[in-house]
Tab-separated table of C-alpha atoms in Angstrom:
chain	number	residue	atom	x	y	z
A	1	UNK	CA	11.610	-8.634	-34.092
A	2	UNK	CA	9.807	-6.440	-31.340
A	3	UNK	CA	7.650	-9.449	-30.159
A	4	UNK	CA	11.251	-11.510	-29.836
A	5	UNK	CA	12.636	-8.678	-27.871
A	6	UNK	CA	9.379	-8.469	-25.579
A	7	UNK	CA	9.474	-12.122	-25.103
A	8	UNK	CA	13.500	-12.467	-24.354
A	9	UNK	CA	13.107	-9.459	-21.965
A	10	UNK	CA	10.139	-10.953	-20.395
A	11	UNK	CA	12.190	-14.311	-19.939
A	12	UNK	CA	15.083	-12.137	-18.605
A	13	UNK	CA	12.842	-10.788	-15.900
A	14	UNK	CA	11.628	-14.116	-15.080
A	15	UNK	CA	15.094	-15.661	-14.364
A	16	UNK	CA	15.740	-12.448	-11.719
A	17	UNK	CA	12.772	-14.005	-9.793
A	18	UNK	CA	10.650	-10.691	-10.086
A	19	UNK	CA	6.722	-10.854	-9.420
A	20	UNK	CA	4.866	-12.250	-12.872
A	21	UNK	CA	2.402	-8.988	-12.423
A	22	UNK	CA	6.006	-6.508	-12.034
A	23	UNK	CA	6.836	-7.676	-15.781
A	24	UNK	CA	3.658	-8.143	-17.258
A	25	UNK	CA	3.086	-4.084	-16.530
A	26	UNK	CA	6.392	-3.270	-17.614
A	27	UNK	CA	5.665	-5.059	-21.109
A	28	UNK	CA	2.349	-3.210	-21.506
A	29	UNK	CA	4.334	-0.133	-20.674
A	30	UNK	CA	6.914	-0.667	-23.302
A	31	UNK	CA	4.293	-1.323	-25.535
A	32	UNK	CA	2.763	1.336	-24.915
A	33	UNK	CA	5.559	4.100	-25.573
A	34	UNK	CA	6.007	1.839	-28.817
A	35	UNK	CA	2.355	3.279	-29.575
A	36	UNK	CA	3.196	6.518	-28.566
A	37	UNK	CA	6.363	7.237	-30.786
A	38	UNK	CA	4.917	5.133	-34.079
A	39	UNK	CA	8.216	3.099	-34.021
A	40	UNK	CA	9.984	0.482	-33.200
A	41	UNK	CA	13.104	-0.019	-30.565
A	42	UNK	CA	15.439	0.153	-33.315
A	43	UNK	CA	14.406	3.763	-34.265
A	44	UNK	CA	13.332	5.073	-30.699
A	45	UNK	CA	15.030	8.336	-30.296
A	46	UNK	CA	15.829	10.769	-26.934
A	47	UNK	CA	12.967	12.880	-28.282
A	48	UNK	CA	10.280	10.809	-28.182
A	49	UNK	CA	10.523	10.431	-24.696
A	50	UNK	CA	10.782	13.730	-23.966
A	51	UNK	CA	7.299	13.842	-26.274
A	52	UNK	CA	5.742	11.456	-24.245
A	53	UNK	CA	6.622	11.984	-20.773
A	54	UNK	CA	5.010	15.388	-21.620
A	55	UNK	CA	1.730	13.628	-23.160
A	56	UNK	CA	1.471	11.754	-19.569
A	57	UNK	CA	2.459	14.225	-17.053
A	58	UNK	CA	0.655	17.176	-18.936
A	59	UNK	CA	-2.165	15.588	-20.793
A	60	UNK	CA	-3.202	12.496	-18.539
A	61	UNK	CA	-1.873	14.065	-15.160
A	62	UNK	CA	-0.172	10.860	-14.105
A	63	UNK	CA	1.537	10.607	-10.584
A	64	UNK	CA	5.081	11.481	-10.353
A	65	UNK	CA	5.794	8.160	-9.199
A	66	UNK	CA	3.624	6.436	-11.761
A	67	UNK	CA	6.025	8.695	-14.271
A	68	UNK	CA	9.233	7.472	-13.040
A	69	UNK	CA	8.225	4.328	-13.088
A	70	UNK	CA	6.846	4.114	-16.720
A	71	UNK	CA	10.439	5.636	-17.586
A	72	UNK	CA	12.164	3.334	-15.802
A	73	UNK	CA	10.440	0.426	-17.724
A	74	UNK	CA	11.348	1.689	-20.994
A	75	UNK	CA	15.185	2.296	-19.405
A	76	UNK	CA	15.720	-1.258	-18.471
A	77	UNK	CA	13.941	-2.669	-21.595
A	78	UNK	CA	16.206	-0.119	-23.466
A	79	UNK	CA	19.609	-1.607	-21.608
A	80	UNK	CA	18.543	-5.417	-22.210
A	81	UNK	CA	18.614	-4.759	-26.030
A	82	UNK	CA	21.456	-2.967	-26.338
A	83	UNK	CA	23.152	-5.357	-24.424
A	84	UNK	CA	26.051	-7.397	-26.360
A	85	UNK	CA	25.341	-10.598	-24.920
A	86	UNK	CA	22.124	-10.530	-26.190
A	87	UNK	CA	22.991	-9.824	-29.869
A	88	UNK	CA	19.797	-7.873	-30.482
A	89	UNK	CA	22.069	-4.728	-32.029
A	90	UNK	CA	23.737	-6.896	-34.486
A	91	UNK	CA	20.392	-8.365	-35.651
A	92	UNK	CA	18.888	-5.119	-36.029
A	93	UNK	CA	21.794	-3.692	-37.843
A	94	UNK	CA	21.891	-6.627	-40.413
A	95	UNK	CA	17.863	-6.392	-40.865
A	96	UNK	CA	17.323	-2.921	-40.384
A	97	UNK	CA	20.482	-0.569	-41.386
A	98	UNK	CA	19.997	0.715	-37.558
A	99	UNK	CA	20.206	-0.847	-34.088
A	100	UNK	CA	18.192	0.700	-30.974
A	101	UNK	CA	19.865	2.822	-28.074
A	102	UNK	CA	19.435	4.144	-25.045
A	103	UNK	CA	16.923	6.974	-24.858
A	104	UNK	CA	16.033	7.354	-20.819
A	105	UNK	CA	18.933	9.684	-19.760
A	106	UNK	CA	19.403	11.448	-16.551
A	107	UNK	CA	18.618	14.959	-17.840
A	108	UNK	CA	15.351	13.623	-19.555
A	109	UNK	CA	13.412	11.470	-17.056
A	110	UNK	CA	12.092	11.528	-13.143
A	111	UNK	CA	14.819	11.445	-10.535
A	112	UNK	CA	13.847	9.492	-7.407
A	113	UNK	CA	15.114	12.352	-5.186
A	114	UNK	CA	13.394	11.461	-2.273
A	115	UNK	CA	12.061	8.659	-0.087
A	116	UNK	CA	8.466	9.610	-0.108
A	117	UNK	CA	6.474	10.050	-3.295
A	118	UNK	CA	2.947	10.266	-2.005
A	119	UNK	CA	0.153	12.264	-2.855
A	120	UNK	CA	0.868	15.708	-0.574
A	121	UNK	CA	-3.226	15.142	0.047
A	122	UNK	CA	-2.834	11.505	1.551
A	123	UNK	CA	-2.679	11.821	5.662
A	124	UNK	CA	-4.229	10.052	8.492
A	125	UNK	CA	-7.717	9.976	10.133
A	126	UNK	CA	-8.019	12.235	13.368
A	127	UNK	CA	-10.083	10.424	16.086
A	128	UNK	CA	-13.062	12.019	15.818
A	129	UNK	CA	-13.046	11.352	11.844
A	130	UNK	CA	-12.126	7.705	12.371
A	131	UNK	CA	-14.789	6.764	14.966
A	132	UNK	CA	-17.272	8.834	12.273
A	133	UNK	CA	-16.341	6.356	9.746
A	134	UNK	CA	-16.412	3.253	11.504
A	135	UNK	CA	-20.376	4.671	13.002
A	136	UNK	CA	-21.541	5.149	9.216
A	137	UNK	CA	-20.242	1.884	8.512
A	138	UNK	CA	-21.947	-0.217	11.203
A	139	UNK	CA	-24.955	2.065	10.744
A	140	UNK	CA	-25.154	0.420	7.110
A	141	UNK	CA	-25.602	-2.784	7.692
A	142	UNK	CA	-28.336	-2.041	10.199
A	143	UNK	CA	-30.214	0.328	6.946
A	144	UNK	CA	-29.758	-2.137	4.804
A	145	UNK	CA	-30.915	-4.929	7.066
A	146	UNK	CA	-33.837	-3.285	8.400
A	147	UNK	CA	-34.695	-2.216	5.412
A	148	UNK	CA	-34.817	-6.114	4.521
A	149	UNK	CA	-32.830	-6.117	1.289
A	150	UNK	CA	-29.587	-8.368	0.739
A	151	UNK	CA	-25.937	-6.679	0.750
A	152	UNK	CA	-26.213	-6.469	4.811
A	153	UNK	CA	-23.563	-9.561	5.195
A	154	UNK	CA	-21.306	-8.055	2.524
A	155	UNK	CA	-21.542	-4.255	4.047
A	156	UNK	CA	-20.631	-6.208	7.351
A	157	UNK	CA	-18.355	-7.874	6.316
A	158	UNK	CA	-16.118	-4.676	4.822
A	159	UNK	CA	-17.013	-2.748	8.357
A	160	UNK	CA	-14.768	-5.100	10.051
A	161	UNK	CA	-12.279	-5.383	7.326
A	162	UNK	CA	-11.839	-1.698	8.048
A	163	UNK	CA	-11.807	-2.327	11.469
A	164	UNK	CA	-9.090	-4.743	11.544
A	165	UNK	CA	-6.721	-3.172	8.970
A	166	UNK	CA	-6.684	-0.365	11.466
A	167	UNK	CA	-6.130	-2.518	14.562
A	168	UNK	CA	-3.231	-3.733	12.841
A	169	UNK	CA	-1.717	-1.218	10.659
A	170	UNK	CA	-2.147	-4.036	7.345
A	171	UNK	CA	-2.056	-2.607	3.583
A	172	UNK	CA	-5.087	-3.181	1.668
A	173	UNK	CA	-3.510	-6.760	0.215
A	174	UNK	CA	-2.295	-7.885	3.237
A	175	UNK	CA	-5.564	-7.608	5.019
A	176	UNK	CA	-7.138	-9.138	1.964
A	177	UNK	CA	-5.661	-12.271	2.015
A	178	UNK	CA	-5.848	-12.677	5.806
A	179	UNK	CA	-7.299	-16.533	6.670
A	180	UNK	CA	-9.009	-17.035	9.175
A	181	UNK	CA	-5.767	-19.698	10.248
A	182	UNK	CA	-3.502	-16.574	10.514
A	183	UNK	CA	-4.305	-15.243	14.008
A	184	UNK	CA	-3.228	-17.258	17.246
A	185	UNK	CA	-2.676	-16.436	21.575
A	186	UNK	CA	0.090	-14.345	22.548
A	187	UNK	CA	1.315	-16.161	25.710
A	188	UNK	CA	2.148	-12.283	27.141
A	189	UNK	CA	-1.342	-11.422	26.789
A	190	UNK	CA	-3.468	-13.632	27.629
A	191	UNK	CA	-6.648	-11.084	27.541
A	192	UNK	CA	-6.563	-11.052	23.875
A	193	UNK	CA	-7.641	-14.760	23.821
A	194	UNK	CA	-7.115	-16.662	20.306
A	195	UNK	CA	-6.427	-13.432	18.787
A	196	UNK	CA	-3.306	-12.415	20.504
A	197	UNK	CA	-1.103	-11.901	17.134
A	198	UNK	CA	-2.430	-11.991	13.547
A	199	UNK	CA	0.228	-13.581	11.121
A	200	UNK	CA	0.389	-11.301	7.886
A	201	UNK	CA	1.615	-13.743	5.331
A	202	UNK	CA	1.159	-11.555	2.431
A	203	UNK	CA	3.484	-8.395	3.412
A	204	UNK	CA	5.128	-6.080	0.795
A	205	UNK	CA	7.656	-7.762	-1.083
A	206	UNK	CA	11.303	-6.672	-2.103
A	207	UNK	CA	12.091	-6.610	-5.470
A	208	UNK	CA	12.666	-10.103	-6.658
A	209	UNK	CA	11.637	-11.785	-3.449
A	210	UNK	CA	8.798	-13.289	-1.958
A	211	UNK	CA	5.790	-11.401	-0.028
A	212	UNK	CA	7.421	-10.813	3.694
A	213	UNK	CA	5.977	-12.207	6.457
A	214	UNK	CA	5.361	-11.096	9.777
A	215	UNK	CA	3.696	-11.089	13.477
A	216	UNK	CA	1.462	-7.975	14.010
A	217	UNK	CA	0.563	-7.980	18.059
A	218	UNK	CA	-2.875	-7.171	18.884
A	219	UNK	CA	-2.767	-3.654	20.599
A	220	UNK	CA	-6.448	-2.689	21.293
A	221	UNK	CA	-8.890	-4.295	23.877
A	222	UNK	CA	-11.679	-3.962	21.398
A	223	UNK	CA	-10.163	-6.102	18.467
A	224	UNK	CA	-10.508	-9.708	19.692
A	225	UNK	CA	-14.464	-9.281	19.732
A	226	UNK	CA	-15.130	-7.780	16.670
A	227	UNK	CA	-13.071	-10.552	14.880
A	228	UNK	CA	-14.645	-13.358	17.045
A	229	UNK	CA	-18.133	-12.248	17.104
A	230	UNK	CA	-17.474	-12.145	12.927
A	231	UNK	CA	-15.908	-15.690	12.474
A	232	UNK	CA	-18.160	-17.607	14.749
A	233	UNK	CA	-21.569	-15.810	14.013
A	234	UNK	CA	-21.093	-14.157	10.675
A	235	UNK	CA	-18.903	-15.342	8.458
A	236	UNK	CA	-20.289	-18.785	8.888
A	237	UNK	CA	-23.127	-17.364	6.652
A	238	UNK	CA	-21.162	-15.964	3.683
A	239	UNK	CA	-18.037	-18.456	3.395
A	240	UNK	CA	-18.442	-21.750	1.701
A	241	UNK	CA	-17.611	-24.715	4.370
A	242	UNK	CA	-14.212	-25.252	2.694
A	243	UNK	CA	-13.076	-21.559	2.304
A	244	UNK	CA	-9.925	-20.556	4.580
A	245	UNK	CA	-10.358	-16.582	3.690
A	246	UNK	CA	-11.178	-14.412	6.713
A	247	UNK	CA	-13.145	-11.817	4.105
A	248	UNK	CA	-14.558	-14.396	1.501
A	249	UNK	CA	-16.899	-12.711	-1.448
A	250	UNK	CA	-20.160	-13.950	-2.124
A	251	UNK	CA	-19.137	-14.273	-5.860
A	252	UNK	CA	-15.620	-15.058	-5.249
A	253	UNK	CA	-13.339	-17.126	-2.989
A	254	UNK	CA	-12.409	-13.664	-1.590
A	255	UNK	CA	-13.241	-10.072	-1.780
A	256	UNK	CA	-11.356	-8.263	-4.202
A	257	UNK	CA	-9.390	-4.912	-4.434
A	258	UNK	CA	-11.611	-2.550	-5.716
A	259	UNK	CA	-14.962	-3.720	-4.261
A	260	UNK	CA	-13.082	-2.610	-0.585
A	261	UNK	CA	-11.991	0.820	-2.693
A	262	UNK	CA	-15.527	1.280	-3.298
A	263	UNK	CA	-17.088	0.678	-0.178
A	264	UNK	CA	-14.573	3.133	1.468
A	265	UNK	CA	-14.525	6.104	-0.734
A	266	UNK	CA	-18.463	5.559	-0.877
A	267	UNK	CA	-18.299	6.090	2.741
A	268	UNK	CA	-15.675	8.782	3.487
A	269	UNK	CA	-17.645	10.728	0.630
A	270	UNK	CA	-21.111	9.756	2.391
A	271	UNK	CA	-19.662	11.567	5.553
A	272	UNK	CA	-18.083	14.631	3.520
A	273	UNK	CA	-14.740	13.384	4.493
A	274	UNK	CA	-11.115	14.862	2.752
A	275	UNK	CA	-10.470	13.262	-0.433
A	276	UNK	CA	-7.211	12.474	0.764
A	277	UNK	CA	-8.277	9.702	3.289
A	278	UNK	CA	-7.799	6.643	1.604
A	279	UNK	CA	-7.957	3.024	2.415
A	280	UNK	CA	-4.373	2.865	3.201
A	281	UNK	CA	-4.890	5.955	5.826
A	282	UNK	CA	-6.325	3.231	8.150
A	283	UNK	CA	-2.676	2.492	8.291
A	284	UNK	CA	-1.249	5.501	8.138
A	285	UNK	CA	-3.669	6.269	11.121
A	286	UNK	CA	-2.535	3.424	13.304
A	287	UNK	CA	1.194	4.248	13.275
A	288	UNK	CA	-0.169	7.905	14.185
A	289	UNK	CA	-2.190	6.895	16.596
A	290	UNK	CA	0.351	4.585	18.448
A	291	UNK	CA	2.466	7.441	18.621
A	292	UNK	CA	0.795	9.916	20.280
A	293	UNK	CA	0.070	6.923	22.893
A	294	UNK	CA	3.631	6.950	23.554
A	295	UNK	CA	4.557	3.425	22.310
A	296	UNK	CA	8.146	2.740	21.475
A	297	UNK	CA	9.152	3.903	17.672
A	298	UNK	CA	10.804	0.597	17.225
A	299	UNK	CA	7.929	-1.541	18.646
A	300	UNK	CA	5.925	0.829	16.190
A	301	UNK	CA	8.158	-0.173	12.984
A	302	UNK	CA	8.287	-3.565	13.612
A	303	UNK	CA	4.909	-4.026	14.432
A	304	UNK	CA	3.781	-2.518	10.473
A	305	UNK	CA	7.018	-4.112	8.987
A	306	UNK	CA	9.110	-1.529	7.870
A	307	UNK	CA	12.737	-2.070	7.195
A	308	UNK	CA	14.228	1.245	7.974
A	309	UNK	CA	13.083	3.596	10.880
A	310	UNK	CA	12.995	6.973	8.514
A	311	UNK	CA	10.083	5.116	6.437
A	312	UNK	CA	8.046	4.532	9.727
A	313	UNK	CA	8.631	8.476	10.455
A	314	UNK	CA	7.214	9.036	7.186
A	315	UNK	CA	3.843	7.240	7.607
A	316	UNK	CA	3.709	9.759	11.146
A	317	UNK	CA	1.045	12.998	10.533
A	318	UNK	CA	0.891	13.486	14.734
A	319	UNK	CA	-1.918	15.826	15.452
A	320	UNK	CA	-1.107	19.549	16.360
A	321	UNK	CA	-2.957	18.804	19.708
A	322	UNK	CA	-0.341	15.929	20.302
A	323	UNK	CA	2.422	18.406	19.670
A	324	UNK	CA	0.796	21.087	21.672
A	325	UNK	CA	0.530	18.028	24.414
A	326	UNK	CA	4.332	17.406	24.160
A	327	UNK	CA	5.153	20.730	23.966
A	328	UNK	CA	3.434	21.784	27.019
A	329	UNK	CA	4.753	18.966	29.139
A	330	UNK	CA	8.527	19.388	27.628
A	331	UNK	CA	7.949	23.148	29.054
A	332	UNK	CA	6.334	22.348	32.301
A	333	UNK	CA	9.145	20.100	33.069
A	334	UNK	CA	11.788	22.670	32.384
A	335	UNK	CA	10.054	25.361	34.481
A	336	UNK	CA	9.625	22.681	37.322
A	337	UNK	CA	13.268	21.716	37.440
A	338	UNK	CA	14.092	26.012	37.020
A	339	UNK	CA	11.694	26.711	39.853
A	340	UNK	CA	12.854	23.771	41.925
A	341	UNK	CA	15.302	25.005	44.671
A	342	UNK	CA	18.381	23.146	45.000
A	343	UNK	CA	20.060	21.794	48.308
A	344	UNK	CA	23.449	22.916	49.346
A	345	UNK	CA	26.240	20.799	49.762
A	346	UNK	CA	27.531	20.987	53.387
């Protein structure tokens, strides 16, 4: 009876056009919790999620958002089979003498109570730490090359993936399944030669809906040469003649995940960097960074594809100097304009 529910559920999911790896991990989930509390759906009780949302958050220190979100899978699988149209209470009454209920209530799981659920720790590179990085990464490859042992093309490789998820502000997927096909001229700047835009095809997806697309303008002088001098010298070497990926594996048709997780946190803790720089802090960086250069907030939002400007405010950790800068200048202006004697209308 459980392994009908699972499947009907999964089907349910299906037909709401949600991601095949979105319900696969909320099965395993709801198996899980059936692990947990030694029953079945039909005699899941209120308790026994109290019992193990304390077993995660206490025992295996899971995120708060990770938390919600296990809770939230049980919730839904909970309201699809107590759902009348799907009959699964009558069934289990007839078999079982009991039918299964809702046990995720308000007053026992994670509220969502606000828009940003990070890690306090996560936070942007300063300058200094971000030029640091990208040194010890370029200073790899020439180790390892000198040294005259293989992994140089592959360490290369990842020091201009890190590059170029900076340059434009991509998540670690999106900048993963970059093709080589999916950068072309901007006609309004012309300097930035065949790599003018870069076309993210594989952008973070609303629920039920397909990855979101978008144009990402090249900002920084320095990007079109590190991406040309890598597909027309480099790559060449690595890719087989048939392979569209920009960052193509040597084992693989592209790199994967957790070999760029790797490389990074090997790095950042090579340098003694904060634990809290992450591979995504590349991005968070970049919206910083355009900031305190005084671009437009909306140019900035639209050119890392967030919906809403508030989310875009979130990603900002400005430096104190760039406050101090603003500060000062805000002030200076205001004593100018004080200090500034005004004519007298005749």
């Amino acid at each position: 009876m459980f392994a009908a529910m699972l499947e009907g559920w999964t089907s349910q999911q299906l037909a709401r056009n949600l991601a095949v790896g979105t319900v696969e991990g909320r099965v395993r989930v709801v198996r899980a919790f059936a692990e947990h509390a030694q029953a079945f759906p039909w005699g899941w009780t209120s308790q026994m999620v109290d019992e193990w949302g304390t077993d995660l958050r206490a025992v295996r220190n899971l995120r708060r958002s990770t938390l919600r979100n296990y809770q939230e899978a049980v919730r839904l699988f909970c309201s699809y089979v107590t759902d009348p149209a799907y009959s699964w209470s009558d069934r289990c009454q007839q078999q079982f003498g009991t039918h299964p209920v809702q046990v995720c209530h308000e007053w026992n799981t994670a509220v969502h109570a606000q828009q940003a659920e990070s890690d306090p720790g996560k936070r942007a590179f300063t300058l200094d730490e971000l030029q640091a990085f990208f040194d010890h990464a370029d200073e790899q490859v020439s180790r390892i090359r000198a040294a005259g042992r293989k992994g140089w093309l592959p360490a290369f490789r990842d020091a201009v993936l890190f590059k170029v998820a900076y340059a434009y502000g991509l998540r670690r997927r999106e900048v993963r399944m970059l093709d080589v096909a999916d950068f072309g001229r901007n006609p309004h700047g012309a300097e930035f030669g065949a790599y003018g835009v870069c076309y993210v095809r594989f952008g973070k997806a609303s629920k039920g809906s397909p990855p979101k697309r978008r144009s990402v303008l090249t900002v920084w002088d320095w990007t079109p040469g590190i991406l040309d001098e890598w597909v027309t010298e480099f790559r060449p070497l690595l890719a087989p003649p048939t392979s569209p990926a920009l960052w193509p594996s040597e084992r693989a048709p592209r790199v994967g995940l957790q070999q760029i997780n790797a490389r990074f946190a090997a790095y950042r803790d090579a340098l003694g960097l904060d634990p809290g720089l992450d591979v995504h802090s590349l991005r968070r960086s970049y919206i910083t960074h355009l900031i305190e250069d005084g671009y437009d907030a909306l140019f900035v939002q639209q050119q890392v594809g967030h919906e809403h400007a508030s989310t875009t405010a979130i990603y900002t950790c400005v430096s104190s100097d760039f406050r101090t800068r603003t500060l000062r200048r805000a002030l200076d202006q205001t004593l100018t304009a004080a200090l500034t004697p005004t004519k007298k209308a005749r």
